[in-house]
CSV table of C-alpha atoms in Angstrom, one decimal:
chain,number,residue,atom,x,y,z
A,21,UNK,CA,107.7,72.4,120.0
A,22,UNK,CA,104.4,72.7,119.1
A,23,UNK,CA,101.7,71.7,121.4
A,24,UNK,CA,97.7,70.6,121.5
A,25,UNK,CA,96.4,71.2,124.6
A,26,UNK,CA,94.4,74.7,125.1
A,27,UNK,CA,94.5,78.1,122.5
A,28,UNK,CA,96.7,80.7,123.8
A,29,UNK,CA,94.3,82.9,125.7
A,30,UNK,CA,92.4,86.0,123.7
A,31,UNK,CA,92.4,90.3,124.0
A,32,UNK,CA,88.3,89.7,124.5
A,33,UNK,CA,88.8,86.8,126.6
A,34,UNK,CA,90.7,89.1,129.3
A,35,UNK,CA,88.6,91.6,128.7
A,36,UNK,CA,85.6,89.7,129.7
A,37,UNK,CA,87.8,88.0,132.9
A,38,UNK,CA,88.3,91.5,133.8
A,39,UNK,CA,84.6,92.1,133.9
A,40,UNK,CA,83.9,89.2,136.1
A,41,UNK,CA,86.8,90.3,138.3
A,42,UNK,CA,88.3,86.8,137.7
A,43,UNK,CA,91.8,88.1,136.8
A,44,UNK,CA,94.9,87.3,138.8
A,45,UNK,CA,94.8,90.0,141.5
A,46,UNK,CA,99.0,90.0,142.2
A,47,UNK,CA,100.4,89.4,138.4
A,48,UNK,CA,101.8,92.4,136.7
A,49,UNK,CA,99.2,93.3,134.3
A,50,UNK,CA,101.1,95.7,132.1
A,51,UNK,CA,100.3,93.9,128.8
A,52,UNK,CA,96.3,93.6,129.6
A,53,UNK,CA,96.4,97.1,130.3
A,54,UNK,CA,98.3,98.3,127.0
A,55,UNK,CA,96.0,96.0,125.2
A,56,UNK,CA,93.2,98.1,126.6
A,57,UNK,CA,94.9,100.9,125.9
A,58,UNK,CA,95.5,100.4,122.7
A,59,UNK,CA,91.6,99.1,122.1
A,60,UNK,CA,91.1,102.3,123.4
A,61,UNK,CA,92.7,104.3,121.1
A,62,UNK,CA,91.0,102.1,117.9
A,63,UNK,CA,87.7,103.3,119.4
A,64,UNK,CA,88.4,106.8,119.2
A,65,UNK,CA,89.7,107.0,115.8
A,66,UNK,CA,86.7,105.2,114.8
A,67,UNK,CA,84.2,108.1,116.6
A,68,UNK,CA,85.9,110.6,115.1
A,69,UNK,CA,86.4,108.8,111.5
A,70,UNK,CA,82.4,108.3,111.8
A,71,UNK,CA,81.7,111.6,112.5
A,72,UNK,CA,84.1,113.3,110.2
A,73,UNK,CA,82.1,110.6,107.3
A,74,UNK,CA,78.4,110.6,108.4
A,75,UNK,CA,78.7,114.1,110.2
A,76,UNK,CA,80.4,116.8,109.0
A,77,UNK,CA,80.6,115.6,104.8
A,78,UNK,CA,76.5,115.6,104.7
A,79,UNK,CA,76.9,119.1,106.6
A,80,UNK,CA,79.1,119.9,103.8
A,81,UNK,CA,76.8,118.5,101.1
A,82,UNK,CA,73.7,119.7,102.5
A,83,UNK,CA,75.2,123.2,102.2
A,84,UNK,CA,76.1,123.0,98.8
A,85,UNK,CA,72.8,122.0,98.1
A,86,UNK,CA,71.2,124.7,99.9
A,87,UNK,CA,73.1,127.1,98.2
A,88,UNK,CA,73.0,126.0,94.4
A,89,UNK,CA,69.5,124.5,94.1
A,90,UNK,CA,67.0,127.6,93.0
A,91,UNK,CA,63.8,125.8,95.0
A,92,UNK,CA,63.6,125.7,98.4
A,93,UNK,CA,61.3,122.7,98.2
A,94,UNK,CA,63.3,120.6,95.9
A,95,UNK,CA,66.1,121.6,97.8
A,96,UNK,CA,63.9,120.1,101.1
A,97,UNK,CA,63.5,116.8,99.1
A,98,UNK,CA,67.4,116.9,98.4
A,99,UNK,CA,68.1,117.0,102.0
A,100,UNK,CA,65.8,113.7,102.5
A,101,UNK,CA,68.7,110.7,102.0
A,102,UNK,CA,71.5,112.8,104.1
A,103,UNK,CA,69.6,112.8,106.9
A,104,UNK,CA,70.3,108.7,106.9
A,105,UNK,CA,73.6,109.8,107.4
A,106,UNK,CA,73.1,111.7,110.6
A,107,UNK,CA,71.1,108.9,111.9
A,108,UNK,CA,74.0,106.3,111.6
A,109,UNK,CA,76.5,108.7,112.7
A,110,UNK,CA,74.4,109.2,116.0
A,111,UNK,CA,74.4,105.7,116.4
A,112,UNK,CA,77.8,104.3,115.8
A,113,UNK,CA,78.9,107.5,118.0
A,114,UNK,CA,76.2,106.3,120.9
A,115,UNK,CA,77.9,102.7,120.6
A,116,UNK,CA,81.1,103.7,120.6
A,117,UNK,CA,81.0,106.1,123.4
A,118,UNK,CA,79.1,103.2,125.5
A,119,UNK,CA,82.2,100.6,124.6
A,120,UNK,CA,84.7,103.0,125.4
A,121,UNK,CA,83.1,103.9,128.5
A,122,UNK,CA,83.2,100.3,129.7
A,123,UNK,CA,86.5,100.0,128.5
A,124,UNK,CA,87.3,102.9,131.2
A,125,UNK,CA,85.9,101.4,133.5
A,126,UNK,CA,88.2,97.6,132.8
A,127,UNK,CA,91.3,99.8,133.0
A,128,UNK,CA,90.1,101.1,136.5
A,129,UNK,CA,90.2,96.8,137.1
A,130,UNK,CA,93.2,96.4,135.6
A,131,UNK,CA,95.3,99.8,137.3
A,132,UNK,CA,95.8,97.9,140.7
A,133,UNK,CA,99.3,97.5,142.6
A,134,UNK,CA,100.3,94.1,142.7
A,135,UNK,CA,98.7,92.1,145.9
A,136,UNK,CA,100.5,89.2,147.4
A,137,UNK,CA,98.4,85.6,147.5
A,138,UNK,CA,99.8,82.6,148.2
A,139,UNK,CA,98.9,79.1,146.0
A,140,UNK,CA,96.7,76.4,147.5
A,141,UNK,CA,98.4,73.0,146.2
A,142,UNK,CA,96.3,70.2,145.5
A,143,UNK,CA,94.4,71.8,142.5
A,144,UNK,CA,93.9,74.5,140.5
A,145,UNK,CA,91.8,77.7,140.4
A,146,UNK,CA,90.1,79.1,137.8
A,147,UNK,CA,92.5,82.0,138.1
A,148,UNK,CA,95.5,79.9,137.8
A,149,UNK,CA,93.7,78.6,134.8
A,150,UNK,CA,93.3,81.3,133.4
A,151,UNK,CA,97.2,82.5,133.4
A,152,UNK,CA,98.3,79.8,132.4
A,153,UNK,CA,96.1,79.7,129.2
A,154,UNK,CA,98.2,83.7,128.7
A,155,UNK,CA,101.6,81.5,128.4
A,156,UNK,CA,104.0,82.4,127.0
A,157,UNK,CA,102.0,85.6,125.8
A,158,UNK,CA,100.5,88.2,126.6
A,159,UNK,CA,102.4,87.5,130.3
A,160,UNK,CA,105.8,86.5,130.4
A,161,UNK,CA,107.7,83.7,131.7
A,162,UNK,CA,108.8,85.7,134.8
A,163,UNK,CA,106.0,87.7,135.5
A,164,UNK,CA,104.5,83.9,135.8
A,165,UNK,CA,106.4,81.9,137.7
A,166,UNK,CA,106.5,85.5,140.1
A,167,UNK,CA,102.6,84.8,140.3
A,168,UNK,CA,103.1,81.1,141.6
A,169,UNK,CA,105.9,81.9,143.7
A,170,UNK,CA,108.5,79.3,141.7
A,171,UNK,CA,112.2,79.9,141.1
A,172,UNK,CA,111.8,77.6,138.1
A,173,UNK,CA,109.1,76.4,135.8
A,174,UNK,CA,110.6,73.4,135.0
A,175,UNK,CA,110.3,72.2,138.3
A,176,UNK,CA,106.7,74.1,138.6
A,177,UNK,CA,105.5,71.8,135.5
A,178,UNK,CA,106.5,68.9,137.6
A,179,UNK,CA,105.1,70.2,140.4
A,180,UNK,CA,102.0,70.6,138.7
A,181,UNK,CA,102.3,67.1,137.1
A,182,UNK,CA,102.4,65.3,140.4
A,183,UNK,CA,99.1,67.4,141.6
A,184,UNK,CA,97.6,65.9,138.5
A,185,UNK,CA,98.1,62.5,139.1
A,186,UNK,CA,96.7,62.9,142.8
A,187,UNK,CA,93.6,64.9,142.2
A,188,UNK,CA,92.7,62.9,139.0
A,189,UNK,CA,91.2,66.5,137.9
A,190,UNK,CA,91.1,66.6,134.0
A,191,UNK,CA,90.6,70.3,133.7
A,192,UNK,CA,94.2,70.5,135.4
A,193,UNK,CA,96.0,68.3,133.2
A,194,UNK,CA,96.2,70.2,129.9
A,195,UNK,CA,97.5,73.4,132.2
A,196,UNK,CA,100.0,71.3,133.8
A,197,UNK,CA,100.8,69.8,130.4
A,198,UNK,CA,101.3,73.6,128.7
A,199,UNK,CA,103.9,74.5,131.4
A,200,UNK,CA,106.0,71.4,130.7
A,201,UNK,CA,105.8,72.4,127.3
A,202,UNK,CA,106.6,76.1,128.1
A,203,UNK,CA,109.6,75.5,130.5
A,204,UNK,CA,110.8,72.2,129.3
A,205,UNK,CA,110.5,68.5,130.0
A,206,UNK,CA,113.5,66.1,130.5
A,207,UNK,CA,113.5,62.5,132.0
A,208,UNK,CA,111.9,63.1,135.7
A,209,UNK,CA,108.8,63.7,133.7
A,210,UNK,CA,108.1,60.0,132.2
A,211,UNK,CA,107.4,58.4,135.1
A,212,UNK,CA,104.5,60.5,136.4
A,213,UNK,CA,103.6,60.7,132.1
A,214,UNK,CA,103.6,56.9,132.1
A,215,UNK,CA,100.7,56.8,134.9
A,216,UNK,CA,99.0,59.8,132.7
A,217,UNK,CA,99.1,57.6,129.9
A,218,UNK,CA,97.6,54.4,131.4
A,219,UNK,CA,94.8,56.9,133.3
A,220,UNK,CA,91.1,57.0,132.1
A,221,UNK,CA,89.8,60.1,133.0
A,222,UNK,CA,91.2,62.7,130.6
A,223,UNK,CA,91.3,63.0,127.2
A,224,UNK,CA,94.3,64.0,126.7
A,225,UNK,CA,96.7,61.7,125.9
A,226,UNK,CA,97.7,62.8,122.6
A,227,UNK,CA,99.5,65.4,124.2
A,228,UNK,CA,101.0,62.8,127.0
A,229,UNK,CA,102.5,61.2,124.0
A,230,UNK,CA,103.8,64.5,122.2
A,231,UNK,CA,105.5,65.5,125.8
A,232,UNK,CA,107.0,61.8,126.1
A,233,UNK,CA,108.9,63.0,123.1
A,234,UNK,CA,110.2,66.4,124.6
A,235,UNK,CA,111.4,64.8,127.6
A,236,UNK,CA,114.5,63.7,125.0
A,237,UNK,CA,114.9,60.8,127.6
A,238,UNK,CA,116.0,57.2,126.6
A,239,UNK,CA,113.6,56.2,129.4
A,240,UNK,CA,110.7,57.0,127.2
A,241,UNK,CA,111.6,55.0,124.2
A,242,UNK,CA,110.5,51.8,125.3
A,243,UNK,CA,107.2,53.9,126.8
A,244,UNK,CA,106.5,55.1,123.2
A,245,UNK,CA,106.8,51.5,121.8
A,246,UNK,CA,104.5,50.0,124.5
A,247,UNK,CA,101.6,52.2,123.7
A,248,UNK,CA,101.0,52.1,119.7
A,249,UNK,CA,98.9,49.7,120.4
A,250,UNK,CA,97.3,50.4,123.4
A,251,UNK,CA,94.3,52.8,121.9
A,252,UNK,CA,92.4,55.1,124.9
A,253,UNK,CA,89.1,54.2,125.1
A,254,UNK,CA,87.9,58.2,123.2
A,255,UNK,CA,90.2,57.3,120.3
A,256,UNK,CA,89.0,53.7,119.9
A,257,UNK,CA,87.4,53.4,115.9
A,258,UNK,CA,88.1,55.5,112.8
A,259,UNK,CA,90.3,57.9,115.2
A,260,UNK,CA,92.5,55.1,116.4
A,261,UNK,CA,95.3,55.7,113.8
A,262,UNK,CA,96.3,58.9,115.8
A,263,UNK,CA,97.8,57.1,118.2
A,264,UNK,CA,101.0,55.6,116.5
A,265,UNK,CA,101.0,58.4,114.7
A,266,UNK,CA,101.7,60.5,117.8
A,267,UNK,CA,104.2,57.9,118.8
A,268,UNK,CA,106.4,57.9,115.4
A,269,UNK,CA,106.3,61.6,115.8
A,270,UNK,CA,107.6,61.6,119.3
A,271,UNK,CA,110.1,59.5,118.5
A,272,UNK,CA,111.3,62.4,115.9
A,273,UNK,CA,111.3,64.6,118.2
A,274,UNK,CA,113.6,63.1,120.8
A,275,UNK,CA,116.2,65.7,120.7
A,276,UNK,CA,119.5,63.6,121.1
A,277,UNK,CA,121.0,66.7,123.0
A,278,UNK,CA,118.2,67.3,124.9
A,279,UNK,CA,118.7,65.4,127.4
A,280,UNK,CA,121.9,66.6,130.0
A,281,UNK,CA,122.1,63.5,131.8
A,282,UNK,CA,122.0,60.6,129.6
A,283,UNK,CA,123.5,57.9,131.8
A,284,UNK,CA,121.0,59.3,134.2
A,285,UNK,CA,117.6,58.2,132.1
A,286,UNK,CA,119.7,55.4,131.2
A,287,UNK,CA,119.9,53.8,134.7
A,288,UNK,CA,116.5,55.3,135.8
A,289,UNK,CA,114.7,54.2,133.1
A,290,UNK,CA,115.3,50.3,134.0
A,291,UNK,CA,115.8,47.4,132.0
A,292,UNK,CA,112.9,48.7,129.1
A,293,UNK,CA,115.6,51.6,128.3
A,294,UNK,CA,118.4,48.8,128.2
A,295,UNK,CA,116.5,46.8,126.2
A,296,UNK,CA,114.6,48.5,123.7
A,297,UNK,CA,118.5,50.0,122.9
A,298,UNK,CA,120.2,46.4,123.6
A,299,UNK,CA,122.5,47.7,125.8
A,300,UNK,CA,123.1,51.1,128.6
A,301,UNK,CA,125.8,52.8,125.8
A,302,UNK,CA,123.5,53.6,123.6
A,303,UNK,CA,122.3,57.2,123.1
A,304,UNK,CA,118.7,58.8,123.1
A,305,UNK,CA,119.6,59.0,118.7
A,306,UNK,CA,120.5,54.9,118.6
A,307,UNK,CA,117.3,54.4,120.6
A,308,UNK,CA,114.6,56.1,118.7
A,309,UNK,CA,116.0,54.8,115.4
A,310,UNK,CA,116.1,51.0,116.4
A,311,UNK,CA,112.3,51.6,117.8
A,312,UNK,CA,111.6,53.3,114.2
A,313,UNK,CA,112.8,50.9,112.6
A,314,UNK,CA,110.7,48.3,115.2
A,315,UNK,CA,107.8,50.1,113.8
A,316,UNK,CA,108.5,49.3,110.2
A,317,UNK,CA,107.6,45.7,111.3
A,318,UNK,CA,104.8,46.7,112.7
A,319,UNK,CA,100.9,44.3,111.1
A,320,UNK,CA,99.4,47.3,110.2
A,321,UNK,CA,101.2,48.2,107.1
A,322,UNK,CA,100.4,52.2,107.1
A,323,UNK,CA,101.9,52.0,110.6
A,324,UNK,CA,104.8,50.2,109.0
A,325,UNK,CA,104.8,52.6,106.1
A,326,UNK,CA,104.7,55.7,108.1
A,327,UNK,CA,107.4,54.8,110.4
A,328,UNK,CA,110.0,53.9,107.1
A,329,UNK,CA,109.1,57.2,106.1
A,330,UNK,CA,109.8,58.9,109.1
A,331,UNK,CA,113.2,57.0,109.7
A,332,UNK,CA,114.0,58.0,105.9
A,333,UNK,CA,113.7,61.7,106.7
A,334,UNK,CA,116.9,61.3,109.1
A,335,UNK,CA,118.4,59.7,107.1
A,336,UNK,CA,117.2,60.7,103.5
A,337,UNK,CA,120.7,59.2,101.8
A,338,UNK,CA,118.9,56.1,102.1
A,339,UNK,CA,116.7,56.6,99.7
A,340,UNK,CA,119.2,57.5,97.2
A,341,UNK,CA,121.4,55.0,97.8
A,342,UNK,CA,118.0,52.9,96.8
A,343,UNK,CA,117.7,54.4,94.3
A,344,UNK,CA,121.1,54.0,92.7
A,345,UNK,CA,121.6,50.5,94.0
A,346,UNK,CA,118.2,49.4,91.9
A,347,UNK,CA,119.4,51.4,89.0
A,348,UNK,CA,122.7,49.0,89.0
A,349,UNK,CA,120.5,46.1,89.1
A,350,UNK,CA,118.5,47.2,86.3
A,351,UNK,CA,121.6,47.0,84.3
A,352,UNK,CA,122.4,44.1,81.8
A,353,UNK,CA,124.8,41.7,83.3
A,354,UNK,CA,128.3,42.3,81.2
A,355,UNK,CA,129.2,39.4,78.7
């Protein structure tokens, strides 16, 4: 699953938190630091590559021509373009030594035992931020949910979720939203997803829609169909279309085994799960095809259009078996 909200945190950008001493003080920092380290390394082979190239070849050449030029003074005048060399060899070794040198002096940061903090709920920091923008990489799934103190991220994205919805912080919502995505959603997520959806002040819901569709609950079927037409207020005009887009393509991505407790998001999700599958046997699979195939109703026609294409991709012998039923029809009737 592929999600929206947030770019995977950069090498500079936790090189610069380091600077500000605004990195996590009790997460295992092992893959910063060999980041560094490696960074590190790059930086000396580049001083020594620069000074073997600017340095000691013009040293070479100058002897050279020292030795076969008869005149001194033309010799003198020879000499003239090498020393450009020297100069930007002492400059690129100045810089480098200065970069390595901070560089040093980040690793110092960064070589600290791990310190024990607990997590304010409610909201969350800028440092909490910031690790979660490093999921899943450069930090790793246990070396985060050991900095939040959580014996499982699903539960943590939930967690998180709920804080959302109570602090109405937007800043929060795309981090909660990328630990769903990271540790899984299933039907205990639409719920507090549905008040997301109807809420005005984020931006984000796009990505509500995208992790409606990894829940793989029946129970957000009927959630999906009510909102293709219901257009956020940022999206409203020429971007307006993305919006049943997103829905069709969360309806793809309702994994029909995703979900271990169908009957569950089947009673939970009330009478819209019953209804949009006309009945509580149905599966998550019978549900999002009977809403795609909704869609292909739907007054605007690339809506429509869209959605018959999407509902031929699982089912692509349909369009054969078009194909070869019109090519019978085409046929002269026999005398």
């Amino acid at each position: 699953m592929i999600w929206t909200v947030q770019m995977p945190i950069t090498r500079v950008e936790v090189f610069e938190a380091a600077r500000r001493r605004q990195l996590p003080v009790n997460v295992p920092l092992d893959p910063w630091r060999q980041a560094l380290r490696r960074e590190l390394g790059t930086q000396r082979f580049a001083r020594w590559f620069t000074l073997a190239m600017f340095g000691v070849l013009p040293a070479v050449l100058a002897v050279g021509i020292l030795v076969t030029t008869p005149s001194l003074s033309r010799a003198l005048g020879d000499l003239v373009p090498l020393v450009l060399f020297w100069s930007i060899s002492v400059v690129v070794v100045r810089l480098t030594g200065r970069r390595r040198r901070g560089m040093r002096a980040l690793l110092t940061v960064l070589d600290h035992p791990p310190v024990e903090r607990p997590r304010v709920e409610g909201s969350l920091s800028d440092q909490e931020r910031h690790l979660i923008r490093s999921l899943p990489e450069p930090i790793s799934a246990a070396d985060f949910l050991y900095w939040f103190g959580a014996p499982d991220g699903r539960d943590l994205g939930l967690e998180l979720l709920g804080e959302v919805v109570r602090s109405r912080v937007a800043d929060d919502l795309w981090a909660a939203l990328r630990v769903c995505f990271v540790f899984g959603l299933d039907g205990d997520h639409v719920p507090l997803l549905a008040r997301l959806w109807d809420a005005d002040w984020h931006e984000e819901h796009l990505d509500v829609v995208a992790a409606l569709g990894a829940t793989g609950a029946a129970s957000a079927v009927p959630l999906l169909l009510g909102v293709v037409d219901d257009v956020p207020l940022h999206l409203e005009g020429p971007d307006a279309w993305r919006v049943p887009v997103a829905v069709v393509d969360a309806l793809l991505t309702l994994d029909v085994e995703g979900d271990g407790d169908l009957d569950r998001d089947l009673d939970g999700g009330g009478d819209g799960a019953d209804g949009a599958g006309g009945g509580g046997g149905a599966d998550v699979g019978d549900l999002r095809e009977l809403a795609l195939a909704e869609l292909t109703g739907h007054v605007d026609r690339v809506v429509a259009g869209y959605a018959w294409v999407r509902l031929v991709d699982l089912h692509p012998d349909w369009w054969q078996q078009m194909v070869d039923e019109g090519s019978e029809a085409d046929l002269p009737a026999a005398s």
